[in-house]
Tab-separated table of C-alpha atoms in Angstrom:
chain	number	residue	atom	x	y	z
A	1	MET	CA	-0.125	0.142	0.020
A	2	SER	CA	1.045	3.296	-1.020
A	3	THR	CA	1.678	6.131	1.512
A	4	ALA	CA	-1.251	7.780	0.140
A	5	ALA	CA	-3.183	5.116	0.616
A	6	THR	CA	-2.174	4.476	4.074
A	7	ALA	CA	-3.021	8.252	4.658
A	8	THR	CA	-6.600	7.555	3.578
A	9	ALA	CA	-7.512	4.399	5.316
A	10	PRO	CA	-9.586	4.769	8.200
A	11	ALA	CA	-7.566	5.506	11.535
A	12	VAL	CA	-7.602	4.069	15.040
A	13	THR	CA	-7.739	7.079	17.246
A	14	GLY	CA	-8.584	5.510	20.774
A	15	ILE	CA	-8.684	2.145	22.382
A	16	GLY	CA	-10.497	0.780	25.458
A	17	VAL	CA	-9.461	-2.761	26.889
A	18	ALA	CA	-11.042	-5.082	29.606
A	19	ALA	CA	-8.958	-8.030	29.705
A	20	PRO	CA	-8.169	-10.746	32.336
A	21	ASN	CA	-4.585	-9.514	32.740
A	22	GLY	CA	-5.371	-5.800	33.082
A	23	LEU	CA	-8.441	-3.531	33.089
A	24	GLY	CA	-7.825	-0.527	30.818
A	25	LEU	CA	-5.413	0.318	28.194
A	26	LYS	CA	-2.301	1.086	30.290
A	27	ALA	CA	-2.565	-1.461	32.752
A	28	TRP	CA	-3.238	-4.474	30.028
A	29	TRP	CA	-0.324	-3.376	27.702
A	30	ALA	CA	2.087	-3.047	30.647
A	31	ALA	CA	0.935	-6.572	32.010
A	32	VAL	CA	1.319	-8.033	28.238
A	33	LEU	CA	4.915	-6.634	27.866
A	34	ARG	CA	5.738	-8.439	31.334
A	35	GLY	CA	4.379	-11.442	30.187
A	36	GLU	CA	1.712	-11.440	32.782
A	37	SER	CA	-0.974	-14.255	32.711
A	38	GLY	CA	-4.660	-13.400	34.006
A	39	ILE	CA	-5.482	-17.408	33.528
A	40	ARG	CA	-6.673	-18.123	37.263
A	41	PRO	CA	-9.001	-20.194	39.140
A	42	LEU	CA	-12.645	-19.413	38.350
A	43	THR	CA	-13.861	-17.045	41.364
A	44	ARG	CA	-17.074	-16.048	39.595
A	45	PHE	CA	-18.631	-19.021	40.921
A	46	ASP	CA	-17.761	-22.054	42.587
A	47	ALA	CA	-16.378	-24.432	39.701
A	48	SER	CA	-14.981	-27.500	42.023
A	49	PRO	CA	-17.995	-29.669	40.576
A	50	TYR	CA	-16.499	-29.084	37.167
A	51	PRO	CA	-13.611	-30.848	35.375
A	52	VAL	CA	-12.020	-27.326	33.905
A	53	ARG	CA	-11.750	-24.888	36.601
A	54	LEU	CA	-9.437	-22.101	35.119
A	55	ALA	CA	-10.583	-19.039	33.293
A	56	GLY	CA	-9.302	-15.798	32.339
A	57	GLU	CA	-11.610	-13.187	34.460
A	58	VAL	CA	-11.248	-9.206	34.435
A	59	PRO	CA	-9.803	-8.110	37.584
A	60	GLY	CA	-10.856	-5.288	39.519
A	61	PHE	CA	-14.067	-4.402	37.841
A	62	VAL	CA	-16.455	-2.672	40.272
A	63	ASP	CA	-19.669	-2.435	38.491
A	64	GLU	CA	-20.961	0.968	39.947
A	65	GLU	CA	-17.723	2.663	39.119
A	66	HIS	CA	-18.254	2.409	35.295
A	67	VAL	CA	-22.164	2.147	34.790
A	68	PRO	CA	-24.652	4.726	36.193
A	69	SER	CA	-27.003	3.021	38.780
A	70	ARG	CA	-30.033	3.421	36.790
A	71	LEU	CA	-28.408	0.807	34.188
A	72	LEU	CA	-27.145	-1.759	36.887
A	73	GLN	CA	-30.917	-3.421	37.195
A	74	GLN	CA	-30.993	-3.954	33.419
A	75	THR	CA	-27.489	-5.053	32.234
A	76	ASP	CA	-25.532	-8.115	32.156
A	77	ARG	CA	-21.622	-7.852	33.161
A	78	VAL	CA	-20.944	-8.173	29.411
A	79	THR	CA	-22.516	-5.070	28.560
A	80	ARG	CA	-21.240	-3.322	31.483
A	81	LEU	CA	-17.461	-4.387	30.291
A	82	SER	CA	-18.447	-2.993	26.862
A	83	LEU	CA	-19.758	0.502	28.272
A	84	ALA	CA	-16.330	0.809	30.250
A	85	ALA	CA	-14.293	-0.048	27.280
A	86	ALA	CA	-16.146	1.972	24.530
A	87	LYS	CA	-15.859	5.058	27.257
A	88	GLU	CA	-12.424	4.824	27.464
A	89	ALA	CA	-11.625	4.564	23.853
A	90	LEU	CA	-13.670	7.696	23.052
A	91	ASP	CA	-11.726	9.477	26.091
A	92	ASP	CA	-8.620	8.393	24.599
A	93	ALA	CA	-9.264	9.541	21.209
A	94	GLY	CA	-10.452	12.757	22.708
A	95	ALA	CA	-13.437	12.702	20.696
A	96	ASP	CA	-16.992	13.742	21.639
A	97	PRO	CA	-19.994	12.553	19.415
A	98	ALA	CA	-21.822	15.627	20.413
A	99	ASP	CA	-19.851	17.686	18.371
A	100	LEU	CA	-20.263	15.638	15.059
A	101	PRO	CA	-23.233	16.054	12.820
A	102	ASP	CA	-26.412	14.105	13.558
A	103	TYR	CA	-26.173	10.499	12.135
A	104	ALA	CA	-22.302	10.935	11.610
A	105	ALA	CA	-21.391	8.437	14.142
A	106	GLY	CA	-22.194	4.948	14.946
A	107	VAL	CA	-21.138	1.588	16.725
A	108	VAL	CA	-20.565	-1.473	15.165
A	109	THR	CA	-19.157	-4.546	17.746
A	110	ALA	CA	-19.210	-8.008	17.718
A	111	ASN	CA	-20.579	-10.636	20.544
A	112	SER	CA	-21.172	-14.173	20.730
A	113	ALA	CA	-23.344	-14.804	23.533
A	114	GLY	CA	-25.046	-11.765	24.934
A	115	GLY	CA	-26.100	-11.520	28.510
A	116	PHE	CA	-25.436	-15.083	29.531
A	117	GLU	CA	-25.467	-14.531	33.323
A	118	PHE	CA	-28.343	-12.395	33.088
A	119	GLY	CA	-30.373	-14.663	31.189
A	120	GLN	CA	-29.512	-17.599	33.829
A	121	ARG	CA	-30.602	-15.423	37.000
A	122	GLU	CA	-33.867	-14.632	35.185
A	123	LEU	CA	-34.503	-18.371	34.311
A	124	GLU	CA	-33.748	-19.087	37.528
A	125	ALA	CA	-36.524	-16.550	38.771
A	126	LEU	CA	-38.613	-18.080	36.510
A	127	TRP	CA	-38.571	-21.938	37.551
A	128	SER	CA	-38.214	-21.189	41.068
A	129	ARG	CA	-40.789	-17.981	42.029
A	130	GLY	CA	-42.570	-17.592	38.453
A	131	GLY	CA	-43.131	-15.622	35.510
A	132	ARG	CA	-44.451	-12.327	37.358
A	133	HIS	CA	-40.364	-12.362	39.150
A	134	VAL	CA	-38.813	-12.244	35.513
A	135	SER	CA	-37.460	-8.834	34.655
A	136	ALA	CA	-38.874	-6.907	31.895
A	137	TYR	CA	-35.250	-6.271	30.821
A	138	GLN	CA	-34.669	-10.201	30.250
A	139	SER	CA	-36.264	-9.022	26.775
A	140	PHE	CA	-33.021	-7.046	25.701
A	141	ALA	CA	-30.198	-7.897	28.223
A	142	TRP	CA	-29.436	-11.340	26.857
A	143	PHE	CA	-29.361	-9.920	23.304
A	144	TYR	CA	-25.943	-10.327	21.286
A	145	ALA	CA	-26.661	-6.877	20.018
A	146	VAL	CA	-27.306	-5.126	23.603
A	147	ASN	CA	-23.795	-3.909	23.432
A	148	SER	CA	-23.962	-2.069	20.388
A	149	GLY	CA	-27.530	-0.437	21.554
A	150	GLN	CA	-26.622	0.783	24.844
A	151	ILE	CA	-23.125	2.282	23.726
A	152	SER	CA	-25.197	3.863	20.972
A	153	ILE	CA	-27.722	5.320	23.636
A	154	ARG	CA	-25.078	6.337	26.142
A	155	HIS	CA	-23.192	8.374	23.864
A	156	GLY	CA	-25.907	9.289	21.073
A	157	LEU	CA	-24.380	7.521	18.417
A	158	ARG	CA	-27.118	7.482	15.935
A	159	GLY	CA	-25.681	7.066	12.671
A	160	ALA	CA	-25.506	3.380	10.931
A	161	SER	CA	-24.826	0.485	13.404
A	162	GLY	CA	-24.970	-3.162	13.901
A	163	VAL	CA	-23.572	-6.253	15.498
A	164	ILE	CA	-21.535	-9.354	14.049
A	165	VAL	CA	-22.002	-12.984	15.306
A	166	THR	CA	-19.067	-14.747	14.066
A	167	GLU	CA	-17.549	-16.186	17.408
A	168	GLN	CA	-13.476	-15.496	17.405
A	169	ALA	CA	-13.587	-13.850	14.222
A	170	GLY	CA	-15.998	-10.978	15.265
A	171	GLY	CA	-13.701	-8.564	16.589
A	172	LEU	CA	-12.277	-8.329	13.337
A	173	ASP	CA	-15.299	-8.575	11.206
A	174	ALA	CA	-17.214	-6.002	13.161
A	175	THR	CA	-13.817	-3.414	12.520
A	176	ALA	CA	-14.084	-4.393	8.849
A	177	HIS	CA	-17.653	-3.416	8.945
A	178	ALA	CA	-16.939	-0.293	10.716
A	179	ARG	CA	-14.316	0.439	8.159
A	180	ARG	CA	-16.969	0.152	5.520
A	181	GLN	CA	-19.156	2.858	7.541
A	182	ILE	CA	-16.523	5.283	7.319
A	183	ARG	CA	-15.951	4.683	3.990
A	184	LYS	CA	-19.673	5.455	2.999
A	185	GLY	CA	-19.183	8.697	5.024
A	186	ALA	CA	-19.571	8.183	8.683
A	187	HIS	CA	-17.149	10.362	10.720
A	188	LEU	CA	-16.696	7.969	13.708
A	189	VAL	CA	-17.507	4.422	14.779
A	190	ILE	CA	-17.119	2.764	17.843
A	191	THR	CA	-16.103	-0.889	16.924
A	192	GLY	CA	-14.518	-3.945	18.426
A	193	GLY	CA	-15.964	-6.875	20.597
A	194	ILE	CA	-16.366	-8.048	24.056
A	195	ASP	CA	-17.852	-11.242	25.438
A	196	SER	CA	-18.445	-12.388	28.598
A	197	SER	CA	-20.210	-15.948	29.896
A	198	LEU	CA	-18.221	-17.181	33.221
A	199	CYS	CA	-21.058	-18.425	34.927
A	200	PRO	CA	-22.666	-21.773	35.483
A	201	TRP	CA	-24.966	-21.680	32.699
A	202	GLY	CA	-22.428	-20.414	30.171
A	203	TRP	CA	-19.829	-22.850	31.633
A	204	ALA	CA	-21.862	-26.000	30.849
A	205	ALA	CA	-22.185	-24.588	26.942
A	206	HIS	CA	-18.462	-24.008	26.965
A	207	LEU	CA	-17.808	-27.345	28.252
A	208	ALA	CA	-20.472	-28.994	25.840
A	209	GLY	CA	-18.482	-27.532	23.053
A	210	GLY	CA	-15.256	-29.252	23.303
A	211	GLY	CA	-11.760	-28.279	23.474
A	212	LEU	CA	-11.391	-26.845	26.911
A	213	SER	CA	-7.782	-27.855	28.651
A	214	THR	CA	-8.241	-29.629	31.692
A	215	GLU	CA	-4.803	-29.050	32.843
A	216	PRO	CA	-5.046	-27.483	36.296
A	217	ASP	CA	-1.973	-25.575	36.173
A	218	PRO	CA	-2.789	-22.108	34.781
A	219	ALA	CA	1.007	-21.710	33.586
A	220	ARG	CA	0.470	-25.232	31.339
A	221	ALA	CA	-3.322	-25.049	30.638
A	222	TYR	CA	-3.159	-22.857	27.387
A	223	LEU	CA	-0.191	-23.280	25.077
A	224	PRO	CA	-0.453	-22.309	21.581
A	225	PHE	CA	1.745	-24.009	19.182
A	226	ASP	CA	3.340	-26.180	21.991
A	227	PRO	CA	4.023	-29.930	21.498
A	228	ASP	CA	1.734	-30.361	24.669
A	229	ALA	CA	-0.911	-28.358	23.778
A	230	SER	CA	-4.046	-29.684	24.954
A	231	GLY	CA	-6.913	-27.370	24.235
A	232	TYR	CA	-7.553	-23.869	25.326
A	233	VAL	CA	-8.734	-21.717	28.441
A	234	VAL	CA	-11.814	-19.317	27.917
A	235	GLY	CA	-12.066	-15.723	29.398
A	236	GLU	CA	-14.001	-12.773	29.104
A	237	GLY	CA	-13.357	-9.311	28.230
A	238	GLY	CA	-11.882	-7.584	24.670
A	239	ALA	CA	-11.719	-4.307	23.381
A	240	HIS	CA	-13.284	-1.319	21.685
A	241	LEU	CA	-11.740	0.668	18.995
A	242	VAL	CA	-12.522	4.623	17.802
A	243	LEU	CA	-12.227	4.121	14.028
A	244	GLU	CA	-12.213	7.521	12.358
A	245	ASP	CA	-11.921	9.149	8.670
A	246	ALA	CA	-8.097	9.777	8.355
A	247	ALA	CA	-8.439	12.749	6.896
A	248	ARG	CA	-10.914	14.349	9.682
A	249	ALA	CA	-8.870	12.773	12.601
A	250	ARG	CA	-5.800	14.680	11.350
A	251	GLU	CA	-7.917	17.839	10.953
A	252	ARG	CA	-8.693	18.016	14.477
A	253	GLY	CA	-5.247	17.147	15.555
A	254	ALA	CA	-5.862	13.142	16.979
A	255	ARG	CA	-3.085	10.689	17.424
A	256	ALA	CA	-3.752	7.364	15.016
A	257	TYR	CA	-2.352	4.207	16.546
A	258	GLY	CA	-2.525	3.021	13.218
A	259	VAL	CA	-5.126	2.367	10.015
A	260	ILE	CA	-7.045	-0.263	9.017
A	261	ALA	CA	-5.736	-1.469	5.792
A	262	GLY	CA	-7.058	-4.502	4.413
A	263	HIS	CA	-9.679	-7.250	5.417
A	264	GLY	CA	-10.430	-10.688	4.182
A	265	ALA	CA	-12.796	-13.561	5.249
A	266	ALA	CA	-13.180	-17.034	4.215
A	267	PHE	CA	-15.668	-19.921	5.436
A	268	ASP	CA	-14.781	-23.333	6.000
A	269	GLY	CA	-18.007	-24.634	4.408
A	270	PRO	CA	-19.340	-28.276	3.809
A	271	GLY	CA	-17.068	-30.625	3.066
A	272	SER	CA	-14.057	-28.993	4.465
A	273	GLY	CA	-14.053	-31.345	7.700
A	274	SER	CA	-14.158	-28.553	9.802
A	275	ALA	CA	-17.115	-26.168	9.405
A	276	GLY	CA	-19.436	-26.367	12.746
A	277	GLY	CA	-17.574	-29.083	13.899
A	278	PRO	CA	-14.733	-29.442	16.696
A	279	ALA	CA	-11.143	-29.240	15.310
A	280	GLY	CA	-8.994	-32.395	15.386
A	281	GLY	CA	-12.305	-34.740	15.457
A	282	ALA	CA	-12.668	-36.488	18.377
A	283	SER	CA	-10.050	-34.845	20.459
A	284	GLY	CA	-12.558	-31.841	20.141
A	285	GLY	CA	-11.902	-28.190	19.628
A	286	ALA	CA	-13.121	-24.624	19.765
A	287	VAL	CA	-12.530	-23.669	16.074
A	288	SER	CA	-12.447	-24.910	12.605
A	289	SER	CA	-8.925	-26.410	11.751
A	290	GLY	CA	-7.801	-23.529	9.693
A	291	CYS	CA	-7.714	-24.758	6.087
A	292	ARG	CA	-9.450	-21.631	4.670
A	293	LEU	CA	-7.245	-19.422	7.282
A	294	GLY	CA	-4.664	-18.302	4.684
A	295	ALA	CA	-7.224	-17.867	2.000
A	296	ALA	CA	-8.694	-14.832	4.494
A	297	ALA	CA	-4.827	-13.549	5.207
A	298	GLU	CA	-4.383	-13.542	1.232
A	299	ALA	CA	-7.261	-11.896	0.912
A	300	ALA	CA	-6.726	-9.356	3.450
A	301	LEU	CA	-2.917	-8.206	1.974
A	302	ALA	CA	-4.649	-8.242	-1.435
A	303	ASP	CA	-7.275	-5.512	0.070
A	304	ALA	CA	-4.546	-3.626	1.550
A	305	GLY	CA	-2.668	-3.471	-1.679
A	306	ILE	CA	0.392	-5.254	-0.442
A	307	GLY	CA	2.350	-8.492	-0.477
A	308	PRO	CA	3.537	-11.023	2.158
A	309	GLY	CA	7.159	-9.387	2.227
A	310	ASP	CA	5.605	-6.249	3.675
A	311	VAL	CA	4.020	-7.766	7.011
A	312	ASP	CA	6.320	-7.459	9.825
A	313	VAL	CA	4.487	-9.407	12.531
A	314	VAL	CA	1.473	-11.720	12.753
A	315	PHE	CA	-0.818	-12.130	15.695
A	316	ALA	CA	-2.134	-15.558	15.108
A	317	ASP	CA	-5.385	-17.302	16.137
A	318	ALA	CA	-3.597	-19.972	18.244
A	319	ALA	CA	-6.117	-22.482	18.961
A	320	GLY	CA	-3.976	-24.261	21.577
A	321	GLU	CA	-5.423	-27.375	19.879
A	322	ARG	CA	-2.360	-29.519	17.941
A	323	THR	CA	-4.533	-30.046	14.696
A	324	ALA	CA	-5.323	-26.540	14.380
A	325	ASP	CA	-2.360	-25.191	15.340
A	326	ARG	CA	-0.547	-27.337	12.875
A	327	ARG	CA	-2.840	-26.160	10.334
A	328	GLU	CA	-2.430	-22.553	11.046
A	329	ALA	CA	1.520	-22.615	11.116
A	330	GLU	CA	1.438	-24.507	7.455
A	331	ALA	CA	-0.869	-21.919	6.313
A	332	LEU	CA	1.722	-19.105	7.677
A	333	ALA	CA	4.661	-21.343	6.044
A	334	GLU	CA	3.198	-21.489	2.685
A	335	LEU	CA	1.959	-17.585	2.475
A	336	PHE	CA	5.432	-16.343	4.228
A	337	GLY	CA	7.721	-19.106	4.186
A	338	PRO	CA	8.816	-21.134	7.262
A	339	ARG	CA	9.645	-19.046	10.366
A	340	ALA	CA	9.850	-16.170	7.771
A	341	VAL	CA	7.979	-13.625	9.929
A	342	PRO	CA	7.563	-12.868	13.613
A	343	VAL	CA	4.595	-14.691	15.065
A	344	THR	CA	3.153	-14.071	18.274
A	345	ALA	CA	-0.114	-14.779	20.241
A	346	PRO	CA	-0.689	-12.713	23.459
A	347	LYS	CA	-3.877	-14.257	23.985
A	348	SER	CA	-2.261	-16.957	25.723
A	349	MET	CA	-2.043	-14.840	28.737
A	350	THR	CA	-5.932	-14.261	28.769
A	351	GLY	CA	-7.132	-17.092	27.167
A	352	ARG	CA	-9.569	-17.345	24.225
A	353	LEU	CA	-12.360	-14.327	24.669
A	354	ALA	CA	-14.565	-15.552	21.848
A	355	ALA	CA	-15.646	-12.016	20.056
A	356	GLY	CA	-13.511	-10.228	22.309
A	357	GLY	CA	-10.083	-12.262	21.748
A	358	SER	CA	-9.691	-10.491	17.954
A	359	ALA	CA	-10.671	-7.244	19.046
A	360	LEU	CA	-8.050	-7.462	21.822
A	361	ASP	CA	-5.281	-8.762	19.357
A	362	LEU	CA	-5.999	-5.712	17.069
A	363	ALA	CA	-5.477	-3.642	19.978
A	364	ALA	CA	-2.404	-5.331	20.465
A	365	ALA	CA	-0.878	-5.057	16.962
A	366	LEU	CA	-1.753	-1.335	17.069
A	367	MET	CA	-0.068	-0.991	20.356
A	368	ALA	CA	2.716	-2.877	18.727
A	369	LEU	CA	3.181	-0.504	15.880
A	370	HIS	CA	2.602	2.451	18.022
A	371	GLU	CA	5.814	1.356	20.345
A	372	GLN	CA	7.711	-0.892	17.975
A	373	VAL	CA	7.647	-3.659	20.033
A	374	VAL	CA	6.442	-7.494	19.262
A	375	PRO	CA	4.682	-8.681	22.686
A	376	PRO	CA	5.350	-12.284	23.864
A	377	THR	CA	3.752	-15.697	23.509
A	378	THR	CA	3.663	-17.205	27.330
A	379	GLY	CA	3.606	-20.746	28.506
A	380	THR	CA	4.954	-22.230	25.138
A	381	SER	CA	8.846	-22.137	25.342
A	382	ALA	CA	9.291	-23.291	21.558
A	383	PRO	CA	7.031	-24.416	19.003
A	384	ALA	CA	6.383	-27.861	17.777
A	385	ASP	CA	8.778	-29.392	14.846
A	386	ASP	CA	5.634	-29.430	12.879
A	387	CYS	CA	4.537	-25.822	13.680
A	388	PRO	CA	7.309	-23.847	11.445
A	389	VAL	CA	6.866	-20.347	12.782
A	390	ASP	CA	8.900	-17.820	14.179
A	391	LEU	CA	7.282	-17.750	17.544
A	392	VAL	CA	8.013	-14.935	19.868
A	393	THR	CA	8.557	-16.504	23.435
A	394	GLY	CA	9.756	-15.577	26.705
A	395	ALA	CA	10.203	-11.622	26.376
A	396	PRO	CA	9.077	-8.663	23.983
A	397	ARG	CA	11.078	-8.701	20.789
A	398	THR	CA	12.723	-5.101	19.915
A	399	GLY	CA	14.914	-3.745	17.450
A	400	LEU	CA	12.296	-4.731	14.419
A	401	ARG	CA	11.058	-1.787	12.237
A	402	LEU	CA	7.231	-2.462	12.425
A	403	ARG	CA	5.146	-0.915	9.948
A	404	THR	CA	2.694	-3.456	9.171
A	405	ALA	CA	0.880	-6.271	11.133
A	406	LEU	CA	-1.520	-9.481	10.038
A	407	VAL	CA	-4.184	-10.231	12.623
A	408	LEU	CA	-5.649	-13.910	12.203
A	409	ALA	CA	-8.972	-15.371	13.767
A	410	ARG	CA	-10.681	-18.170	13.444
A	411	GLY	CA	-14.381	-18.958	15.043
A	412	ARG	CA	-16.390	-21.811	15.976
A	413	GLY	CA	-18.826	-22.920	12.710
A	414	GLY	CA	-15.931	-22.113	10.147
A	415	PHE	CA	-15.502	-18.484	10.228
A	416	ASN	CA	-11.662	-17.197	9.071
A	417	SER	CA	-11.056	-13.460	9.165
A	418	ALA	CA	-8.187	-11.362	8.871
A	419	VAL	CA	-7.199	-7.931	9.162
A	420	VAL	CA	-3.893	-5.818	8.148
A	421	VAL	CA	-3.091	-3.147	10.123
A	422	ARG	CA	-0.492	-0.547	9.368
A	423	ALA	CA	1.380	2.029	10.954
A	424	PRO	CA	-0.187	5.918	10.297
A	425	ALA	CA	1.560	7.778	7.482
A	426	ALA	CA	3.801	10.155	8.810
């Protein structure tokens, strides 16, 4: 992509984060560079009867500090996390939607499960006390579109809005949709994704889906590309981004972390051996095995107008399951050459966050370009022999000239997505 094209690509001017290893952008990024994991024993409920007891929980989140009291009774934890991250992103961007023309700002988020904990509570009330005790807010608090709705109401975002449901790929797909709205004339769009379903009802669904690691040691439970990889850890949280028209952002003197330069998506359809089913067959898994992930990456590069040699770092999907990891590594080797580009998976410190996972990876890619450092993958000391990737482990990698990052994601059901992020033009 030329300098002129980079200058016209929509810019990310604000980032808000709620992650298991840090609440808020600064706390999270500092923890990532320290290699500090947020994977711990569950505290949100008693997990002792279950075969899996580890998760990535967002620490230190006090609902009343982030959400007006009138919203507490009508929102689930996922929406409260989402509202907090959206506000941080707007504050970080220095943007006030009230200063924009009517219908010039919107919100496009990704979500996979909606307000699961809220729904569980109301179902308990239904079966224990009767329908009169079920909250009227149940009609929307459970819904996967509720985050977009509540953010738009709170900040007066009356422009084109929506929600994307493609599981782990959702954060990337939502950002691509937001980019489309900017190109159609929107001035500003809040985008990204956050998920949270760490409650007994949600836990039953996670266990039924297969693929969770049963390893009790938090340091060994989720090991992307490792020869001992045995599954993944689920977490909550994610990130929201403020995406703006680049020219308008420059006019108001906004700082840009980077630009969304390209997007590609592909689907593992029927007959691929992966769509709708677990990775690795009977061993279970969270994602499709990745046979079309390379196609999504190629489409993203083509959309950005660049070639594989222009990519400086890859933020991997990193399933943490042997077959899926091997196929992602093979796709990267086919595209770039074996071990030809640094690869990292900071989600090893948070677990897989459903729609929030790829949004958080986008935030990590933007921060990597902004600060010229590649964050590490934790847990894994070296990739398996059948995973020919230059995995960044142990400590951050510095001394590189980082201009372009490729972010990859696979969602349950066969969704593959890739986004190219580039450093802003000088």
